[in-house]
Tab-separated table of C-alpha atoms in Angstrom:
chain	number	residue	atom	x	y	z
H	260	UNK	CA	24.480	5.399	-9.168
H	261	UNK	CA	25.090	2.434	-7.797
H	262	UNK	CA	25.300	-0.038	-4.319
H	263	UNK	CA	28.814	0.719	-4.348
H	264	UNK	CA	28.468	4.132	-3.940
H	265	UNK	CA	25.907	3.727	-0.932
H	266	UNK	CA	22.866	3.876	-3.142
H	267	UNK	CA	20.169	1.645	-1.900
H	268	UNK	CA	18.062	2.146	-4.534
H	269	UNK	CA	16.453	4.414	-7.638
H	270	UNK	CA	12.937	6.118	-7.479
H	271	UNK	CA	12.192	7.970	-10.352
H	272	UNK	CA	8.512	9.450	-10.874
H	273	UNK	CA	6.724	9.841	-14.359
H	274	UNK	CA	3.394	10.686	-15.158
H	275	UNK	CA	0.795	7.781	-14.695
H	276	UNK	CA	-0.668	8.573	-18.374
H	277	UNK	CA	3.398	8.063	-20.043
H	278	UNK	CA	1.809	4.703	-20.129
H	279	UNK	CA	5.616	3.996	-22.378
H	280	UNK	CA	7.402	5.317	-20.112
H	281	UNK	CA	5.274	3.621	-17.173
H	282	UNK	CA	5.992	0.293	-19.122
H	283	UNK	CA	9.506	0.686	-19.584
H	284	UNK	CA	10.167	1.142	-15.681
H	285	UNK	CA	8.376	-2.233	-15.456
H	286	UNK	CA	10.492	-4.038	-18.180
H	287	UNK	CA	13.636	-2.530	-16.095
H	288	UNK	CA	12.507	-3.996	-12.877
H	289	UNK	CA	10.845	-0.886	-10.905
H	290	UNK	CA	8.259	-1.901	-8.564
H	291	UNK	CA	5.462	1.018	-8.375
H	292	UNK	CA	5.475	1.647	-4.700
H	293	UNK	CA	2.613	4.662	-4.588
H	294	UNK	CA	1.181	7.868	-6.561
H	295	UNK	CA	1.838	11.603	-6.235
H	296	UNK	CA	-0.225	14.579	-7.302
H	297	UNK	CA	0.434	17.463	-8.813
H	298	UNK	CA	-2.146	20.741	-8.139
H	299	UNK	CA	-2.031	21.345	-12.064
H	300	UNK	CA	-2.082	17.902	-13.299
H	301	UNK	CA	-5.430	15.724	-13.323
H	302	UNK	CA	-3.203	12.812	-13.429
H	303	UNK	CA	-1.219	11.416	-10.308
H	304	UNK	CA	2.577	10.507	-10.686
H	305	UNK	CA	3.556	7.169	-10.072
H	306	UNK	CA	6.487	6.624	-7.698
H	307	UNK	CA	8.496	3.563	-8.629
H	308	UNK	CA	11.608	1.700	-7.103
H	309	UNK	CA	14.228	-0.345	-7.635
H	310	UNK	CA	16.111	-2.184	-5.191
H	311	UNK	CA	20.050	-1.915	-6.129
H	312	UNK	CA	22.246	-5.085	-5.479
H	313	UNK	CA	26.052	-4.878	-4.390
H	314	UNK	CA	28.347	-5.975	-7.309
H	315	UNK	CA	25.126	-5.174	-9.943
Protein backbone atom coordinates (compact mmCIF):
# COMPACT_ATOMS: atom_id res chain seq x y z
CA UNK A 1 0.00 0.00 0.00
CA UNK A 2 1.25 2.99 -0.75
CA UNK A 3 0.61 7.09 -1.76
CA UNK A 4 1.02 6.02 -5.17
CA UNK A 5 -1.68 3.86 -5.20
CA UNK A 6 -4.12 6.55 -3.58
CA UNK A 7 -3.49 5.39 -0.06
CA UNK A 8 -3.50 8.23 2.33
CA UNK A 9 -2.59 6.40 5.06
CA UNK A 10 -2.43 2.90 7.31
CA UNK A 11 -4.61 2.27 10.50
CA UNK A 12 -4.10 -0.90 11.89
CA UNK A 13 -5.70 -1.80 15.45
CA UNK A 14 -4.04 -4.17 18.12
CA UNK A 15 -4.93 -4.84 21.47
CA UNK A 16 -3.93 -2.05 24.03
CA UNK A 17 -2.33 -4.88 26.42
CA UNK A 18 0.20 -6.22 23.05
CA UNK A 19 2.15 -3.61 24.84
CA UNK A 20 5.15 -5.16 21.89
CA UNK A 21 3.15 -4.85 19.44
CA UNK A 22 1.76 -1.33 20.77
CA UNK A 23 5.55 -0.33 20.88
CA UNK A 24 6.50 -1.43 17.62
CA UNK A 25 3.69 0.77 15.85
CA UNK A 26 5.38 3.62 17.75
CA UNK A 27 9.02 2.80 16.63
CA UNK A 28 7.37 2.65 12.92
CA UNK A 29 5.89 6.05 13.20
CA UNK A 30 1.99 5.35 13.99
CA UNK A 31 0.42 8.04 15.88
CA UNK A 32 -2.42 6.44 18.28
CA UNK A 33 -5.36 8.46 17.17
CA UNK A 34 -8.23 6.75 19.65
CA UNK A 35 -9.44 3.31 21.35
CA UNK A 36 -12.05 0.72 20.35
CA UNK A 37 -13.89 -1.86 22.40
CA UNK A 38 -14.66 -5.07 21.99
CA UNK A 39 -18.02 -6.62 24.02
CA UNK A 40 -15.72 -9.72 24.98
CA UNK A 41 -12.54 -8.04 25.63
CA UNK A 42 -11.89 -6.00 29.00
CA UNK A 43 -9.26 -4.27 27.12
CA UNK A 44 -9.92 -1.44 24.44
CA UNK A 45 -8.07 -1.58 20.99
CA UNK A 46 -5.96 1.11 20.13
CA UNK A 47 -6.46 2.68 16.69
CA UNK A 48 -3.21 3.99 15.26
CA UNK A 49 -2.18 5.92 11.99
CA UNK A 50 0.25 6.67 9.79
CA UNK A 51 0.32 9.38 7.43
CA UNK A 52 1.79 7.99 3.91
CA UNK A 53 4.07 10.41 1.87
CA UNK A 54 4.17 10.45 -2.10
CA UNK A 55 7.50 8.95 -3.38
CA UNK A 56 7.92 7.06 0.39
Amino acid sequence: MTAEQGFASIRPVVHEPNETAVSMYRRSGYTPIGAITHPLRKAPYLCCEKILEAGG
